[in-house]
Short mmCIF file of C-alpha atoms and ligand atoms in Angstrom, two decimals:
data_model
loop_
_atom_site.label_atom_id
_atom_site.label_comp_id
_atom_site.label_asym_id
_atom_site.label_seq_id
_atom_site.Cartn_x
_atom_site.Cartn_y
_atom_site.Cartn_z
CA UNK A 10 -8.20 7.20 22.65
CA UNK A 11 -7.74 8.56 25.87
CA UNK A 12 -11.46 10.12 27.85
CA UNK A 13 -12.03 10.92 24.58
CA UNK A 14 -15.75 9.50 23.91
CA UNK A 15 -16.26 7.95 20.30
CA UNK A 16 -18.36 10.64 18.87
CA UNK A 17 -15.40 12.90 19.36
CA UNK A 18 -13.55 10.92 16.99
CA UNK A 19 -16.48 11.13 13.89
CA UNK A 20 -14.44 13.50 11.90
CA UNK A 21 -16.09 14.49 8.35
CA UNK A 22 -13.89 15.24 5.83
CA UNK A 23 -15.55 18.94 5.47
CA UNK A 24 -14.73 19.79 9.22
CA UNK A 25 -12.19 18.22 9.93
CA UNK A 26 -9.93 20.21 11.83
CA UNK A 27 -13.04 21.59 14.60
CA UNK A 28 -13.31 17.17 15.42
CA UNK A 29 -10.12 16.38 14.94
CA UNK A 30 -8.30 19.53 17.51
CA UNK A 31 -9.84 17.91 20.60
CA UNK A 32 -7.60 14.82 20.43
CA UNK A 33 -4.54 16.72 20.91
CA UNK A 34 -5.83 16.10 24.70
CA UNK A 35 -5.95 12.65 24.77
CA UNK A 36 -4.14 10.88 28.30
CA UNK A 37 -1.48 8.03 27.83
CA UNK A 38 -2.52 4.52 27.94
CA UNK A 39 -0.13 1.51 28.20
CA UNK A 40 1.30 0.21 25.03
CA UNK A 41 -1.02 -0.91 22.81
CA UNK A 42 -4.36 -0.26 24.57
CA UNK A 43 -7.94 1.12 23.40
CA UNK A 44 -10.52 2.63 25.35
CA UNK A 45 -12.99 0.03 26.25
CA UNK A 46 -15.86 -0.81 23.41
CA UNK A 47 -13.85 1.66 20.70
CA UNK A 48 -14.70 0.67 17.56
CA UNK A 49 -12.16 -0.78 15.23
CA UNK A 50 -11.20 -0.59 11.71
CA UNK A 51 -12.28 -3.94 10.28
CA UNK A 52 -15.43 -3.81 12.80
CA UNK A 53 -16.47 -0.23 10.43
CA UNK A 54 -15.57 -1.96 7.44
CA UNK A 55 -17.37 -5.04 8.49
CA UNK A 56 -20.40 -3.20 7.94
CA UNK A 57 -20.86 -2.19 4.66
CA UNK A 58 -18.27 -5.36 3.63
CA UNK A 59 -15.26 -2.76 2.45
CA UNK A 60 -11.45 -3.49 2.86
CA UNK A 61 -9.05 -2.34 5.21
CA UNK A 62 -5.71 -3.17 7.00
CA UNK A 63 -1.90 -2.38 6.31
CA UNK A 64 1.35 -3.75 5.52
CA UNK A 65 2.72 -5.95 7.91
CA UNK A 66 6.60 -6.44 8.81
CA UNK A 67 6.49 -10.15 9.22
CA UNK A 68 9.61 -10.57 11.52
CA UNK A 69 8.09 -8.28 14.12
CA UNK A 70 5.31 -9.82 13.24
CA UNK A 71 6.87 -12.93 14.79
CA UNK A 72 8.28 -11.61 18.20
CA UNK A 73 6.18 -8.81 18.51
CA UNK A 74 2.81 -9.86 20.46
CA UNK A 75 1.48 -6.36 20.66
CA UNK A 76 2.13 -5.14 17.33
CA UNK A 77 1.00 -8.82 15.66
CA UNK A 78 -2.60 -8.02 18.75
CA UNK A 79 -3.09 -5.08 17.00
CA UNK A 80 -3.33 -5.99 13.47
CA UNK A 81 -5.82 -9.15 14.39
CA UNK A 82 -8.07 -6.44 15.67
CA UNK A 83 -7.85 -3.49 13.00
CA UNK A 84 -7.29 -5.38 9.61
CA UNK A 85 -9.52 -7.60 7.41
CA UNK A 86 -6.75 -7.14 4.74
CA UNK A 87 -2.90 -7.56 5.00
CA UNK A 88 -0.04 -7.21 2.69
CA UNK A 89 3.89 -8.17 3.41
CA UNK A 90 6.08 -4.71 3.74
CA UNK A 91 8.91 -6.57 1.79
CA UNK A 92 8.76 -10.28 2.07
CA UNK A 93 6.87 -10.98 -1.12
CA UNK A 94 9.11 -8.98 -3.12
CA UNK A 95 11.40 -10.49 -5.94
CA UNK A 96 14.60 -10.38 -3.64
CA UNK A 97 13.55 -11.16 -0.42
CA UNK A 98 11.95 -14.43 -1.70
CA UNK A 99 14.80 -15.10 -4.21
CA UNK A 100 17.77 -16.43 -2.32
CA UNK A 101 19.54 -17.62 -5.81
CA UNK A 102 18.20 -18.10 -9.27
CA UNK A 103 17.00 -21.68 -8.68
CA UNK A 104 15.22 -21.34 -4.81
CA UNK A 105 12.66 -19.75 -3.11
CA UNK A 106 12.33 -18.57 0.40
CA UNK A 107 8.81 -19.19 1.60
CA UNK A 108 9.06 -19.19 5.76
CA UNK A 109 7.66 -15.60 5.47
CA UNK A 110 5.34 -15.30 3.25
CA UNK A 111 3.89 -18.75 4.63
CA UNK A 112 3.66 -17.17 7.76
CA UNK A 113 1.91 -14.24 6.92
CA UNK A 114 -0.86 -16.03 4.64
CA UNK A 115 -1.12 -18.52 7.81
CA UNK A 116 -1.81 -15.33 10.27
CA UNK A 117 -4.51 -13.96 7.54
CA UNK A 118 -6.37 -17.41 7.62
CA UNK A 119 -6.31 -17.83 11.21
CA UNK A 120 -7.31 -14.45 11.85
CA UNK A 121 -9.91 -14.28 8.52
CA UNK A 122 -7.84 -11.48 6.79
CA UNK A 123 -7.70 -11.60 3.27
CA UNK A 124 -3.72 -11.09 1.82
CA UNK A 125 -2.77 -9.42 -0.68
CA UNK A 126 0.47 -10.10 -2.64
CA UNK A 127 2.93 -7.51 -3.21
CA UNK A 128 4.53 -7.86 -6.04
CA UNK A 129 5.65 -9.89 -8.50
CA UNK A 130 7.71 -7.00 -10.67
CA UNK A 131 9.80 -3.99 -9.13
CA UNK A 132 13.01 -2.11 -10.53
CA UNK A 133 13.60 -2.34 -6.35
CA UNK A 134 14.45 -4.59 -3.99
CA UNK A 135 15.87 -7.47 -6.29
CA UNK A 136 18.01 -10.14 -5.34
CA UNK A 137 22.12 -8.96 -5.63
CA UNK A 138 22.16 -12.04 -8.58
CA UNK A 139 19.52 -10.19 -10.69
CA UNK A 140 21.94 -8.27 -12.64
CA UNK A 141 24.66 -10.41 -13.20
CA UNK A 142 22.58 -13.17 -14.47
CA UNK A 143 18.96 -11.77 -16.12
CA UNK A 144 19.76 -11.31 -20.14
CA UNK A 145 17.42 -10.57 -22.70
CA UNK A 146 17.90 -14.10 -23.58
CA UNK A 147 16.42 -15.47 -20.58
CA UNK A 148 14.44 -12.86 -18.61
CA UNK A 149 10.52 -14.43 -19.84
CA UNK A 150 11.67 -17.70 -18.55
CA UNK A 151 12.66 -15.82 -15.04
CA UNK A 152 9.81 -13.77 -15.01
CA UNK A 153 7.13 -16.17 -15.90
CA UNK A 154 8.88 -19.58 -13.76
CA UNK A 155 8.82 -16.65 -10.79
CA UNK A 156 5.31 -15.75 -11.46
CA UNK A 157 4.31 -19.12 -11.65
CA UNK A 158 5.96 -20.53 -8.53
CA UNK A 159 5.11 -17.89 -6.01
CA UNK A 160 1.28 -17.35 -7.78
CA UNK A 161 0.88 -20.84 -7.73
CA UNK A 162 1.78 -21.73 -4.08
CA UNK A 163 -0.44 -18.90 -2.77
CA UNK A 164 -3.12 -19.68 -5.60
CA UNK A 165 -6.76 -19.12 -4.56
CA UNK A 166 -5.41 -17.50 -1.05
CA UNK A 167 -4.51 -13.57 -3.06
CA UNK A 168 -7.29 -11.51 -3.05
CA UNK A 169 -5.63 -9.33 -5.23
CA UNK A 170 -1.34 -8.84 -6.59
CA UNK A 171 0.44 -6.14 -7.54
CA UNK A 172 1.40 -7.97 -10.39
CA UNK A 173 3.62 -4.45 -11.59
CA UNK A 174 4.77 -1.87 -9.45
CA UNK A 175 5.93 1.45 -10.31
CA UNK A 176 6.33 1.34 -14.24
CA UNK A 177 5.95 4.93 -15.27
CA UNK A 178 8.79 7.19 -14.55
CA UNK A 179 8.72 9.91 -16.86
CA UNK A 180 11.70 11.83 -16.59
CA UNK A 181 13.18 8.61 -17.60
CA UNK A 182 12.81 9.59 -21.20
CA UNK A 183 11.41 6.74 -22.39
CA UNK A 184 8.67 6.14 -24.75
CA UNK A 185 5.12 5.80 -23.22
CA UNK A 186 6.61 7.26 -19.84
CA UNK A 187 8.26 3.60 -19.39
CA UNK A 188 10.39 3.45 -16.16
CA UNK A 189 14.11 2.38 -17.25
CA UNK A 190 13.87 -0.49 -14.66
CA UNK A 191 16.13 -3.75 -14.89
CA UNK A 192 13.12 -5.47 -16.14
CA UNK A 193 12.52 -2.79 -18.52
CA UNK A 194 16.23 -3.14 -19.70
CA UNK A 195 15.99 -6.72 -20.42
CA UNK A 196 12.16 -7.58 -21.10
CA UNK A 197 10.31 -4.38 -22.82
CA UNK A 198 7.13 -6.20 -22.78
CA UNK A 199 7.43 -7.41 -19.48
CA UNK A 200 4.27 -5.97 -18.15
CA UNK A 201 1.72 -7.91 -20.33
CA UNK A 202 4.34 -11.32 -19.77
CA UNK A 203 3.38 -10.53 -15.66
CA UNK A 204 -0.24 -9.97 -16.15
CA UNK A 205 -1.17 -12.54 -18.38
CA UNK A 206 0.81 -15.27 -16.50
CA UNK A 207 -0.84 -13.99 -13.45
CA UNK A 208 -4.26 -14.49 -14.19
CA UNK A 209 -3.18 -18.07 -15.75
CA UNK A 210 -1.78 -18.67 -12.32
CA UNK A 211 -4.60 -17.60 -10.27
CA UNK A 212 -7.95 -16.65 -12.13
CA UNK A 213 -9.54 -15.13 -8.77
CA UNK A 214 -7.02 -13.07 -7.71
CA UNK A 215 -7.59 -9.74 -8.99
CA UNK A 216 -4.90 -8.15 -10.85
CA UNK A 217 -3.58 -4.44 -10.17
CA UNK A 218 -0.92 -1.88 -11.64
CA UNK A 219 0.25 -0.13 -8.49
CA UNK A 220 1.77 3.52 -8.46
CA UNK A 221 2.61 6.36 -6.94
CA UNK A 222 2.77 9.97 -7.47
CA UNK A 223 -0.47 10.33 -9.26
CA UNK A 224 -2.24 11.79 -6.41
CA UNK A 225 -1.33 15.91 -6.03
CA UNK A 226 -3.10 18.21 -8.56
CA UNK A 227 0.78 19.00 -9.73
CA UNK A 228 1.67 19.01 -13.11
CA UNK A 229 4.08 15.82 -12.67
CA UNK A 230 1.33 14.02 -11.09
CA UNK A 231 -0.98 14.85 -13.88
CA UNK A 232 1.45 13.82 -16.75
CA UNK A 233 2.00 10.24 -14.71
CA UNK A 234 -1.93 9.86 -14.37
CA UNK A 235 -2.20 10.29 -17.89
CA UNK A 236 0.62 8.31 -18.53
CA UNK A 237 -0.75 5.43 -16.15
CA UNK A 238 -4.21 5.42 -18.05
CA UNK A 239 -2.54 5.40 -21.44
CA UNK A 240 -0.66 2.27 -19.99
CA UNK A 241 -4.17 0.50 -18.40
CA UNK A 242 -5.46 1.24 -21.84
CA UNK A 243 -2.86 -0.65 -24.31
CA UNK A 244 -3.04 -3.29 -22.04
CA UNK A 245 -6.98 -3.42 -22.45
CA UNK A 246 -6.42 -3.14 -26.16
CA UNK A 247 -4.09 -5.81 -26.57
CA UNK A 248 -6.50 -8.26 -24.17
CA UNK A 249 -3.81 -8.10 -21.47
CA UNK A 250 -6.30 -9.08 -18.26
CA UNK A 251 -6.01 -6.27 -15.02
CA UNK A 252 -8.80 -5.68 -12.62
CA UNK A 253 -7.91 -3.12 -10.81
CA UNK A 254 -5.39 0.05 -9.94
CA UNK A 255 -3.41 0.83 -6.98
CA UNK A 256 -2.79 4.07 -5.49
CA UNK A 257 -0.49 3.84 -3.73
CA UNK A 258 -1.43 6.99 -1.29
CA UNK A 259 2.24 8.22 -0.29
CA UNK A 260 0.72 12.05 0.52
CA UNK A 261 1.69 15.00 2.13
CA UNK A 262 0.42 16.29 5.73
CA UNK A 263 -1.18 19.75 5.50
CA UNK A 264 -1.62 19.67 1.68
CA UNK A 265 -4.90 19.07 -0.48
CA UNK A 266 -6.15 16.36 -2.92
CA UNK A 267 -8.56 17.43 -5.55
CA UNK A 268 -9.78 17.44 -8.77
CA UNK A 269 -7.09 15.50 -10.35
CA UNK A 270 -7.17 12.49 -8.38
CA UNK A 271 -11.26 12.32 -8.66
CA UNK A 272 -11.05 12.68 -12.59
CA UNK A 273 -8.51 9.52 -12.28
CA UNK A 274 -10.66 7.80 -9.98
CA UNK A 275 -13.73 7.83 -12.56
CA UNK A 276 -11.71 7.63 -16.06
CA UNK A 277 -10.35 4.14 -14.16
CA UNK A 278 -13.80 3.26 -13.37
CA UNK A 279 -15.62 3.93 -16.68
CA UNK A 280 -12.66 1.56 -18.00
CA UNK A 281 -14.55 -1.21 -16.15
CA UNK A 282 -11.29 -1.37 -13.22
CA UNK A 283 -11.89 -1.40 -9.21
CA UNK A 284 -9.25 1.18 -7.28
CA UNK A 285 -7.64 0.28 -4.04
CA UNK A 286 -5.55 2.69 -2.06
CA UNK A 287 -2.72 0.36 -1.05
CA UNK A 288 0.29 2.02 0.75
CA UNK A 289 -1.23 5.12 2.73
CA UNK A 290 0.62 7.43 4.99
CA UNK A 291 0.63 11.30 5.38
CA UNK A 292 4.58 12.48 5.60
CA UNK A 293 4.74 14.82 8.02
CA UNK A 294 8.17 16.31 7.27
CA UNK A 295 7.18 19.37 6.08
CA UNK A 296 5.41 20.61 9.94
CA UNK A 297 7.27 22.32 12.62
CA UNK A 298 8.40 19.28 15.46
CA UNK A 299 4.72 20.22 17.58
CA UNK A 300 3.22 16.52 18.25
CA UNK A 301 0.05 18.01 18.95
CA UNK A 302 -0.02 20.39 15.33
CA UNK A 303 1.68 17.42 13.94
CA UNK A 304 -1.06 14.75 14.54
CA UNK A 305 -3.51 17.56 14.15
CA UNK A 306 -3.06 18.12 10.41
CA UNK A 307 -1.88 14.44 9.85
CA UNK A 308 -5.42 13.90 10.85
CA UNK A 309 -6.84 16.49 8.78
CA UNK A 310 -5.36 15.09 5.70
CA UNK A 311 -6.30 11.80 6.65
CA UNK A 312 -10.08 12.91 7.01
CA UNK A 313 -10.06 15.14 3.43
CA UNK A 314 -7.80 12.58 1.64
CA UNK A 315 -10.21 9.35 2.06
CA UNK A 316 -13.21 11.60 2.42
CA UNK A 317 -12.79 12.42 -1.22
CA UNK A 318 -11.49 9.05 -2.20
CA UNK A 319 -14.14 6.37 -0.28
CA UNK A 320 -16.89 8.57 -1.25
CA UNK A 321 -16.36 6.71 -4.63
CA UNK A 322 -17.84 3.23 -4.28
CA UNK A 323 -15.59 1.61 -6.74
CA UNK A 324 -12.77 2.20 -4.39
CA UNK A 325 -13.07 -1.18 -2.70
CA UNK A 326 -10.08 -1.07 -0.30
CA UNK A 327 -7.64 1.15 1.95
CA UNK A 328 -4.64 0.20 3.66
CA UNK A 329 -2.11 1.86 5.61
CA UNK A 330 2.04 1.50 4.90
CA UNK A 331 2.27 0.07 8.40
CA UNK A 332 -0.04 0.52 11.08
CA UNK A 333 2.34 2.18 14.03
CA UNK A 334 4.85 4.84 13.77
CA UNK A 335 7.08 2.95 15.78
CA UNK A 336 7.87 0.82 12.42
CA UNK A 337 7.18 3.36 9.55
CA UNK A 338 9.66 2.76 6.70
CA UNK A 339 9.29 6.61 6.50
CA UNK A 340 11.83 6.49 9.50
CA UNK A 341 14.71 5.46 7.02
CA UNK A 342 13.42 6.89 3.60
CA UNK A 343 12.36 10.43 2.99
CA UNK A 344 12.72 11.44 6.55
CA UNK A 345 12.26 14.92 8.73
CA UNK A 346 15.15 17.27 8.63
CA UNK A 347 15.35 17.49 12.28
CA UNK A 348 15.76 13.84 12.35
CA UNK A 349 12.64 13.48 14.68
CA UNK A 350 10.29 10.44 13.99
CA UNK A 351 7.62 10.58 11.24
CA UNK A 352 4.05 10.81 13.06
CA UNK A 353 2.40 9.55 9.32
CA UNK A 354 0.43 6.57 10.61
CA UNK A 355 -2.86 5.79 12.76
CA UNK A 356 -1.13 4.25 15.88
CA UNK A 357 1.52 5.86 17.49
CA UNK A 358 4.93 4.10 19.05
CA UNK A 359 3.31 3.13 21.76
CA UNK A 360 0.63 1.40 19.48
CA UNK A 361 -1.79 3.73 20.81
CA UNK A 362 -4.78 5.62 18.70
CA UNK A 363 -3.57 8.92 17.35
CA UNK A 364 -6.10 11.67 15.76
CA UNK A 365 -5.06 10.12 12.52
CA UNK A 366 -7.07 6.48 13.27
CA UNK A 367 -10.10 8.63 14.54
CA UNK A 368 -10.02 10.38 10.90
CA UNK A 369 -9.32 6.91 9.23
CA UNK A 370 -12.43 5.15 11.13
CA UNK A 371 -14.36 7.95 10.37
CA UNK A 372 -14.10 7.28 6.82
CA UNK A 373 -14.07 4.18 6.85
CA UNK A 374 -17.89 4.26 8.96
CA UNK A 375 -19.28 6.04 6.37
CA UNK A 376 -19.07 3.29 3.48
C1 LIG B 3 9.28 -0.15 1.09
C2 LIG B 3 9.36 -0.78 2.48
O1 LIG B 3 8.44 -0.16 3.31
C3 LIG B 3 10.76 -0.65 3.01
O2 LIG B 3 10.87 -1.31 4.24
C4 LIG B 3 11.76 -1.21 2.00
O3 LIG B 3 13.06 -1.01 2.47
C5 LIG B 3 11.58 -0.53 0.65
O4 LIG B 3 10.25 -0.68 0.23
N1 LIG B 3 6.36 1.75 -2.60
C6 LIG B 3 6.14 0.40 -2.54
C7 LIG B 3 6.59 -0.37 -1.37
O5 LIG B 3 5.47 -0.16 -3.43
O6 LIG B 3 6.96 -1.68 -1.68
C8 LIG B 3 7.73 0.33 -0.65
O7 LIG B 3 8.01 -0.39 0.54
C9 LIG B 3 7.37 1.76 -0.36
C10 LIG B 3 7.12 2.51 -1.64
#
């Protein structure tokens, strides 16, 4: 953080932009350093016992001392990027690839991080066999012996899956706003199969729909938000068991989050469910190439974004798609025009504090 002295850095969410404009003068540190005594993430959230942390890449992870040095110190709660996904731990039909995952749950214990486990159903990132062999004839028996192996080994260690990811896709055109997904194609009820073999599997992990695009006060996001709660609420009807939702958190530097997200946020808790924001980064690709305007409003959005969303209690837990821009899977997806590197995240390439983590601790201080 530079000279910049802590207080500098207490950014609230209604003046945001006065707090957050003196960090554009921060001085370069070496890779990966804080200012002596700077508070971190998991010390705020210690303090009021809330949630936070990222998604982790667990091969850099692995050969990456700085990058694995700063998660220890900012996260109580981690998540794999990819290597809990269907594919990456499904070499062929009848294995499993644990090293990762493994690895990742060992780094949470030793560094007394809670994991979460990301997810057991996904139209994406499924193994190149899924097709070719998944039928309607057998797809439960997939679904539930995958459920039941990967749930089981990590059983009592989850504080919470995403037991289904992504569901709703309206312009799909399917009934109920039903994503036409693979598992979709071959399992129509495959959401209350995953959710009630996941709480059979492990009764304390908690049990979340995860989504995105149900965030903006746009009509699309509306219709999905609807079509999300419509979803949460069959699945309460039919005594399907889920805990909590995930929003996901995918937003837009320099734009606003409002009404539409806060209505959300209380119809999901007056249905008895928890909300965590799970995948959070602010996409700068619609500002001019400026690094200082660019981590400027990044912050500001930051700072209005989780100053609306904390401020509800029954949000128990934020986490960040990655911690450093120097790994943001914005880099490859959804990328700037001008092909520069997505400043979206609280640490920059160097692993170094932007205005963005000031915003984030901020918010995070005042649970
Ligand atoms: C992304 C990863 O970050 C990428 O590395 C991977 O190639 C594709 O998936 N929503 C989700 C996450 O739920 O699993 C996605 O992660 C990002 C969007």
């Amino acid at each position: 953080m530079g000279g910049m002295t802590r207080r500098e850095f207490v950014v609230s969410a209604g003046v945001a932009s006065l707090a957050v404009a003196g960090c554009a003068r921060r001085v370069a540190r070496p890779a990966g350093a804080m200012a002596p005594g700077t508070e971190t993430l998991r010390g705020a959230a210690a303090k009021s016992g809330f949630l936070v942390g990222c998604a982790v890449d667990v091969h850099r992870l692995r050969d990456t001392p700085a990058y694995a040095a700063l998660i220890a110190a900012q996260a109580n709660l981690v998540v794999a990027e990819s290597e809990m996904k269907f594919g990456p731990m499904r070499p062929s039909p009848t294995t499993f690839f644990w090293d990762d995952a493994d690895f990742l749950a060992a780094f949470a214990e030793q560094h007394g991080m809670k994991l979460r486990g990301h997810n057991f159903v996904w139209h994406r990132q499924l193994p190149p066999w899924f097709a070719g062999y998944v039928t309607p004839a057998n797809a439960k028996q997939v679904l539930v012996e995958h459920i039941r192996a990967v749930g089981g080994r990590f059983r009592g260690r989850v504080h919470s899956w995403d037991v289904v990811n992504e569901a709703i896709q309206i312009s799909d055109g399917l009934p109920e706003g039903m994503r036409d997904s693979p598992w979709q194609k071959v399992l129509p009820g495959y959401i209350d199969v995953a959710f009630r073999e996941a709480r059979a599997v492990d009764p304390h992990a908690l049990l979340v729909y995860n989504d995105y695009g149900i965030e903006s006060d746009r009509p699309d996001a509306e219709a999905k938000r609807q079509a999300v709660l419509a979803l949460v609420r069959g699945m309460q009807r039919r005594g399907v068991p889920i805990d909590a939702v995930g929003v996901q958190s995918h937003i837009t530097a320099g734009q606003m989050y409002g009404p539409g997200l806060k209505a959300f946020l209380a119809e999901v808790k007056a249905m008895g469910l928890k909300v965590l924001l799970t995948e959070m980064d602010v996409n700068d690709r619609e500002l001019g190439p400026d690094v200082a305007m660019r981590d400027r409003v990044v912050a500001e959005t930051y700072a209005s974004y989780l100053g609306m969303t904390l401020s509800d209690r029954n949000v128990i837990a934020l986490l960040t798609w990655g911690i450093t821009d120097r790994y943001t899977w914005l880099n490859g997806e959804d990328n700037r025009k001008d092909g520069l590197h997505n400043r979206c995240l609280p640490f920059d390439e160097d692993l170094r504090p932007k205005p963005a983590f000031g915003a984030e601790l901020a918010a995070v201080e005042r649970r």
